[in-house]
mmCIF file of C-alpha atoms in Angstrom:
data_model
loop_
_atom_site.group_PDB
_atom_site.id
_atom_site.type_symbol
_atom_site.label_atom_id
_atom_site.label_comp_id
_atom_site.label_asym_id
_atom_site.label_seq_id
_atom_site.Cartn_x
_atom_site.Cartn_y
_atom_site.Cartn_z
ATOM 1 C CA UNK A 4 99.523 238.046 78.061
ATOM 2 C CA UNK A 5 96.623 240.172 76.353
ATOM 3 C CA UNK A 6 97.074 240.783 73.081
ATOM 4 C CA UNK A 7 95.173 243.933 71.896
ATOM 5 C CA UNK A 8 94.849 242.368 68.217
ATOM 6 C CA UNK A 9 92.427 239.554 69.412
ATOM 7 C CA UNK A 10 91.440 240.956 73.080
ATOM 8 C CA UNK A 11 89.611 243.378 72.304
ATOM 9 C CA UNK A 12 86.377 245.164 71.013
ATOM 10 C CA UNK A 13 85.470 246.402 68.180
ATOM 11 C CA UNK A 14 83.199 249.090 68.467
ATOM 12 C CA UNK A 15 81.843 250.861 64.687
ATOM 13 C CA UNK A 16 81.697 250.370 61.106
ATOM 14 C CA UNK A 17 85.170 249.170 59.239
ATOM 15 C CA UNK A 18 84.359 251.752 56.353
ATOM 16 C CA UNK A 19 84.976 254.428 59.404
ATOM 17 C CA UNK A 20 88.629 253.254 58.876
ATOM 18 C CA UNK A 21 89.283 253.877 55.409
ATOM 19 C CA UNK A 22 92.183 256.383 55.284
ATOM 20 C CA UNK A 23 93.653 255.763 58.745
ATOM 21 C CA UNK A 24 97.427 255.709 58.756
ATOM 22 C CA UNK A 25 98.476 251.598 59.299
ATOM 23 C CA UNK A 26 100.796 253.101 61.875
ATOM 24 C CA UNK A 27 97.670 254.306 64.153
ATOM 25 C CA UNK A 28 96.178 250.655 64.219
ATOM 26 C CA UNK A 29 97.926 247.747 66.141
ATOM 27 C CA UNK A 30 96.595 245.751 63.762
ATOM 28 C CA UNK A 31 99.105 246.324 61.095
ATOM 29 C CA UNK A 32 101.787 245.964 64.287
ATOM 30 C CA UNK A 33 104.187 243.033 64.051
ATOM 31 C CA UNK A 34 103.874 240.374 66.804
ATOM 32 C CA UNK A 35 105.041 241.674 70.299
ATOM 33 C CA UNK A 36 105.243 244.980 69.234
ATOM 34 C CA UNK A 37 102.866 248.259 70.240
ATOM 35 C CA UNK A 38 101.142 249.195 73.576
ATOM 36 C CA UNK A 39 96.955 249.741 73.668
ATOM 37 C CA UNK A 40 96.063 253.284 74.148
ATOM 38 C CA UNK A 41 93.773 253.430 77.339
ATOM 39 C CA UNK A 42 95.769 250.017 79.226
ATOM 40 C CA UNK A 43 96.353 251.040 82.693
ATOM 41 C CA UNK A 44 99.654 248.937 81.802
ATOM 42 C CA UNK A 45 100.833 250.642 79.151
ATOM 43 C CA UNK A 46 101.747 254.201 80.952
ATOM 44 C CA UNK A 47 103.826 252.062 83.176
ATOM 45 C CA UNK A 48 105.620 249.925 80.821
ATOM 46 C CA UNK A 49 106.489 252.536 78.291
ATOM 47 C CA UNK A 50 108.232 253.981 81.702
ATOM 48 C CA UNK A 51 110.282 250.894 82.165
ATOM 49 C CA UNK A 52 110.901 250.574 78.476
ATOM 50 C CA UNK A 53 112.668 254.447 78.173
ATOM 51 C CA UNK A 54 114.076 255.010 81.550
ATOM 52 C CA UNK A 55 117.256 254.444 79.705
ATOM 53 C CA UNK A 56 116.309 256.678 77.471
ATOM 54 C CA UNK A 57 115.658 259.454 80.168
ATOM 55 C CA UNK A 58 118.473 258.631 81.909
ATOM 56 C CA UNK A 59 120.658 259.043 78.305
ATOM 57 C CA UNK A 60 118.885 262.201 77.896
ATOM 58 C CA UNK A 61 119.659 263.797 81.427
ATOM 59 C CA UNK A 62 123.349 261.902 81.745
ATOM 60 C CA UNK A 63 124.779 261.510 78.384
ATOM 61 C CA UNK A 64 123.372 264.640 76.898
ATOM 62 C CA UNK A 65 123.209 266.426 80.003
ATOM 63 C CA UNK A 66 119.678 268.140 79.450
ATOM 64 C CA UNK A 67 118.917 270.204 82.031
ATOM 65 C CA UNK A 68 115.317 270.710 81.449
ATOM 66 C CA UNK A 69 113.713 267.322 80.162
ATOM 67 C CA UNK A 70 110.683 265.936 80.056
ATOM 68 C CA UNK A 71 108.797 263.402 79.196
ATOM 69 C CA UNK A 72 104.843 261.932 79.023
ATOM 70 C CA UNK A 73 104.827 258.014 76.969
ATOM 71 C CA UNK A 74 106.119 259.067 73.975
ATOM 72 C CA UNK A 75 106.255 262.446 73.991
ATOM 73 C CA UNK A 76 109.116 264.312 75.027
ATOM 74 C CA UNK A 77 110.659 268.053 75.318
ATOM 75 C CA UNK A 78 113.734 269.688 75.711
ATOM 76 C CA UNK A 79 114.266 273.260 76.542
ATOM 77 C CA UNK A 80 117.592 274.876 76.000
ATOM 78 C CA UNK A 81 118.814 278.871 75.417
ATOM 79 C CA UNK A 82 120.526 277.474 72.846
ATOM 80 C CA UNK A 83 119.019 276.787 69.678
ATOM 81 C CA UNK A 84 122.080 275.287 67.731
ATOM 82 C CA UNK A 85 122.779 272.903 70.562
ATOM 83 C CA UNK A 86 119.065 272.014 70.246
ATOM 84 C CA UNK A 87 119.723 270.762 66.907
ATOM 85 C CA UNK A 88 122.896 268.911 67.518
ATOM 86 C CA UNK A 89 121.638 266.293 70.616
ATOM 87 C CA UNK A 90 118.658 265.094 67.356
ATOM 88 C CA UNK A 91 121.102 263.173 65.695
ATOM 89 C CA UNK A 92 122.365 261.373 68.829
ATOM 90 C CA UNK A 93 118.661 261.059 69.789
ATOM 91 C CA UNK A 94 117.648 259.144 66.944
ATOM 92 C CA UNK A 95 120.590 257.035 67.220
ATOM 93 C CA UNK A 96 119.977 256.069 70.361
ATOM 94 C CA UNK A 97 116.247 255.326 70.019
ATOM 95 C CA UNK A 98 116.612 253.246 67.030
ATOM 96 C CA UNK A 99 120.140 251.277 68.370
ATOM 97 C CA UNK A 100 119.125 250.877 71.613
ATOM 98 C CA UNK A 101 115.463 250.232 71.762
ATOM 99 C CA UNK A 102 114.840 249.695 68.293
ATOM 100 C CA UNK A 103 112.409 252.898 68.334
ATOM 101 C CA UNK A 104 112.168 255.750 65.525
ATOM 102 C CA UNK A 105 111.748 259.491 66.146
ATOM 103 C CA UNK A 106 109.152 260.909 64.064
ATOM 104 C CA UNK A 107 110.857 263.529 62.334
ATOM 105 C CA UNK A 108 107.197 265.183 61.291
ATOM 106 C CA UNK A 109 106.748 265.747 64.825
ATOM 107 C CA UNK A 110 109.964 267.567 65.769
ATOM 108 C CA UNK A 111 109.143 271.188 66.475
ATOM 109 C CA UNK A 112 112.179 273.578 67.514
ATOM 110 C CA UNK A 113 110.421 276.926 68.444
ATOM 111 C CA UNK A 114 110.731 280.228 70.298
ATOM 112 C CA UNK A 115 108.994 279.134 73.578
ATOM 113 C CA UNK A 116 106.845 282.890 73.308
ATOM 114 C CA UNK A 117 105.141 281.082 70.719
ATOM 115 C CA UNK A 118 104.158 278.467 72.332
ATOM 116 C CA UNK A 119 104.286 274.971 71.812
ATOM 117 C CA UNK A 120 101.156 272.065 71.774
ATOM 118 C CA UNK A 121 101.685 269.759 74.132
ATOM 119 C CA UNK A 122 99.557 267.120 75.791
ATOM 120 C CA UNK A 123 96.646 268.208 74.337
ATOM 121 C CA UNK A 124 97.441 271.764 75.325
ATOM 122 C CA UNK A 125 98.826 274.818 73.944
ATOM 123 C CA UNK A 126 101.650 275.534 76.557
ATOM 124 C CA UNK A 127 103.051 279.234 77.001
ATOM 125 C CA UNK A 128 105.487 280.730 79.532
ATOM 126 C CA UNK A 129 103.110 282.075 81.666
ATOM 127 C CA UNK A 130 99.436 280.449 80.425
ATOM 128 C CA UNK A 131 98.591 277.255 79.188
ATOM 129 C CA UNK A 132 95.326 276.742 76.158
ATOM 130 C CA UNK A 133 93.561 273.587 75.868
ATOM 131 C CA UNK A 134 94.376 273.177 71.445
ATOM 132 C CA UNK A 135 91.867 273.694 69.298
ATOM 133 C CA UNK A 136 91.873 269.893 68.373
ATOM 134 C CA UNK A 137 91.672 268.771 71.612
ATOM 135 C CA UNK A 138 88.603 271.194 71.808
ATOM 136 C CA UNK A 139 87.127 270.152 68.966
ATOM 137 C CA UNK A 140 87.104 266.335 69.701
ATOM 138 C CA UNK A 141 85.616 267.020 73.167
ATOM 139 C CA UNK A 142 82.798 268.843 71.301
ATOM 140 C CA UNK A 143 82.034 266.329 68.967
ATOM 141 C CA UNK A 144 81.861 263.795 72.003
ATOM 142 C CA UNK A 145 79.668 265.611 73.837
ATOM 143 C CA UNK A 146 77.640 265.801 71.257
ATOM 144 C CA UNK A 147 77.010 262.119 71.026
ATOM 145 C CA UNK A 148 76.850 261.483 75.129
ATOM 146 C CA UNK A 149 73.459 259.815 75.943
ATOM 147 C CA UNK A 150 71.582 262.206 78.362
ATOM 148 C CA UNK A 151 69.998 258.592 80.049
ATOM 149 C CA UNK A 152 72.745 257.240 81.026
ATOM 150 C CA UNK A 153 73.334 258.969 84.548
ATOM 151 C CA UNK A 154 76.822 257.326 85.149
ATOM 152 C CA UNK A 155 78.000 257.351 82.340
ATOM 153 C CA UNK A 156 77.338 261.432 81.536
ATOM 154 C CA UNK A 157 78.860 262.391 85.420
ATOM 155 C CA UNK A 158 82.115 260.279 84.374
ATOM 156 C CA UNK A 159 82.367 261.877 81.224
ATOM 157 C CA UNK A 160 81.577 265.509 82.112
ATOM 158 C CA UNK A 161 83.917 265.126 85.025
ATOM 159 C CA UNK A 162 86.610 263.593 83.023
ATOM 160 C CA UNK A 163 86.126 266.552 80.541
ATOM 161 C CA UNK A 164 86.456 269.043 83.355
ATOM 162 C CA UNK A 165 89.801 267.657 84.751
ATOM 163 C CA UNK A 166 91.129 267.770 81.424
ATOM 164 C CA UNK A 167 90.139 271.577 80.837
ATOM 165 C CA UNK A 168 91.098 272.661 84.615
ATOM 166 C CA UNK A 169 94.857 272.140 83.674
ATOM 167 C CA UNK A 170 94.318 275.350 81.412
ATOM 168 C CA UNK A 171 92.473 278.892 81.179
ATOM 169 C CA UNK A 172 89.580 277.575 80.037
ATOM 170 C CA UNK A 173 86.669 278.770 82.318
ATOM 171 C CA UNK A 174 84.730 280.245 79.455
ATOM 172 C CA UNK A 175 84.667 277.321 77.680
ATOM 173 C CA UNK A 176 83.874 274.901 80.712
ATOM 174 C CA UNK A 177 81.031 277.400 81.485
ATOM 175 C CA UNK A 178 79.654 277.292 77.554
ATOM 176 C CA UNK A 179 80.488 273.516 77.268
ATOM 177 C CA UNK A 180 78.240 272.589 80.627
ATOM 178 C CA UNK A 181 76.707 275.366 82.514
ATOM 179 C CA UNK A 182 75.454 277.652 79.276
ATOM 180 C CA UNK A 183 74.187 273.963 77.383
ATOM 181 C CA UNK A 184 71.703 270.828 77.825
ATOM 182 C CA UNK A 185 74.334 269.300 80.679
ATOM 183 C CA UNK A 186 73.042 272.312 83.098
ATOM 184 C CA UNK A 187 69.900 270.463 82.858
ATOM 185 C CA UNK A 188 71.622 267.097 84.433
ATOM 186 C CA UNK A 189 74.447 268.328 86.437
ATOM 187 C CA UNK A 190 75.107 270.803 88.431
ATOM 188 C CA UNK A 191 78.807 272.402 89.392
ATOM 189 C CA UNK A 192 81.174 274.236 91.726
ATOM 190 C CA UNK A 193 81.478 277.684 91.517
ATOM 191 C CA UNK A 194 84.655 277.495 89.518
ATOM 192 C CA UNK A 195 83.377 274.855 87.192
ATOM 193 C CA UNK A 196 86.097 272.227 88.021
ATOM 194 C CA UNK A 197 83.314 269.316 89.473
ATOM 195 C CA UNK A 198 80.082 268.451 88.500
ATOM 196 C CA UNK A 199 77.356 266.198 90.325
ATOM 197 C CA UNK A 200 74.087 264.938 89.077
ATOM 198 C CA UNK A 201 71.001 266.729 90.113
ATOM 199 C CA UNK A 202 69.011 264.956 92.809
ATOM 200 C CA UNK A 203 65.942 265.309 90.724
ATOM 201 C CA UNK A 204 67.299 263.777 87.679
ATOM 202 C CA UNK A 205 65.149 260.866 86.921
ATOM 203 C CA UNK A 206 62.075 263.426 87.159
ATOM 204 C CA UNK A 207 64.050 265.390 84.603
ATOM 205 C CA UNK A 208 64.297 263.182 82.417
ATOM 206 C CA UNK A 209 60.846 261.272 82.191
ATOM 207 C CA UNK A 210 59.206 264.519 81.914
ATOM 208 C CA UNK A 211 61.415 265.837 78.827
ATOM 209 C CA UNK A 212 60.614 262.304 77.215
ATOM 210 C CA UNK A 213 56.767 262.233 78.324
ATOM 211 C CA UNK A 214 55.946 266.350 76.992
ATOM 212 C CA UNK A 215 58.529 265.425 73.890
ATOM 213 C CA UNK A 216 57.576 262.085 72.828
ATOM 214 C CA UNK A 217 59.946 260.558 71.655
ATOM 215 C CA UNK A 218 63.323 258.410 72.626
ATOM 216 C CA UNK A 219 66.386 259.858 70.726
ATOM 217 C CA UNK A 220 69.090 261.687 72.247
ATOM 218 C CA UNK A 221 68.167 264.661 74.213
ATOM 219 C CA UNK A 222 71.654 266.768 73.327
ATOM 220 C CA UNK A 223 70.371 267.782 69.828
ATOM 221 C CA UNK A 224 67.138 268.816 70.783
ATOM 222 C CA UNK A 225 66.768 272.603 69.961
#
């Protein structure tokens, strides 16, 4: 069986995890417990783990509109009173029957006109946001993408863009890649959903690094 504490690698500084919570590290994690973010595995076996917790939340509590993505759950109701009332029997459940807590920090009861963050998005009735942290992170990692490394810029850009095409976001796909230094790498669709790497990119690139002279990343020249 892998075990994320000793499979794994280690990529950065340790001083870059001074003031992490010991809760977002499965190294603090007793034995056997915890499930690596990014394991293909781990979607599926948090599924197994709480089907009987969906299946307590749609049978036993009888919630009519459920949801649920790994850990992160919803329930929408008319009602706000009887909102309140199922959390007790929630927690109960979680922590008698699968030894899990609820994190009380992250239970939000709101109008849903207001909105509500959700899977890195800001979900309305009738439009959906990408958040402003979700944003902000994508920013800051496109920031430190190598402009060499073909492959590994298409994946990322294109992972970035089927993130962002779950939400009304075209502005910001068109500052993020077509208005910016990935225009000069990729080019798109005409609704900025896909993005391919120029044909001519290897003559791109030498001659940026030949009339430039020099070898650091291309993103933060100005």
């Amino acid at each position: 069986m892998l075990d994320p504490k000793t499979s794994c690698e280690i990529v950065g500084f340790k001083e870059d995890w001074i003031g992490l919570d010991r809760n977002k590290s499965l190294f603090y994690t007793p034995d056997g417990c915890g499930l690596p973010i990014g394991n293909l595995t781990s979607q599926l076996f948090s599924n197994v783990y709480l089907n009987v917790f969906d299946q307590f939340m749609k049978r036993t509590l009888c919630c009519r509109h459920y949801g649920r993505y790994v850990d992160d759950s919803f329930v929408i109701s008319a009602d706000r009173d009887w909102l309140l009332s199922i959390v007790p029997a929630i927690r109960s459940f979680l922590l008698d029957e699968l030894g899990l807590e609820l994190h009380m920090g992250k239970l939000h009861v709101r109008d849903v006109s207001q909105g509500v963050e959700f899977l890195g998005a800001f979900v309305k009735p009738y439009r959906n946001y990408v958040s402003n942290k979700t944003l902000h992170r994508m920013i800051k990692n496109m920031q430190d993408l190598d402009m060499r490394d073909k492959e590994h810029l298409r994946c990322s850009v294109n992972s970035y863009l089927g993130v962002l095409s779950h939400s009304c976001s075209y502005n910001i796909r068109r500052e993020l890649f077509l208005n910016s230094k990935v225009s000069h790498f990729m080019e798109f669709d005409a609704d900025l959903l896909k993005g391919k790497l120029k044909s001519d990119l290897q003559t791109i690139i030498r001659t940026t690094i030949k009339s430039r002279n020099y070898e650091q990343d291309l993103w933060f020249d100005q």
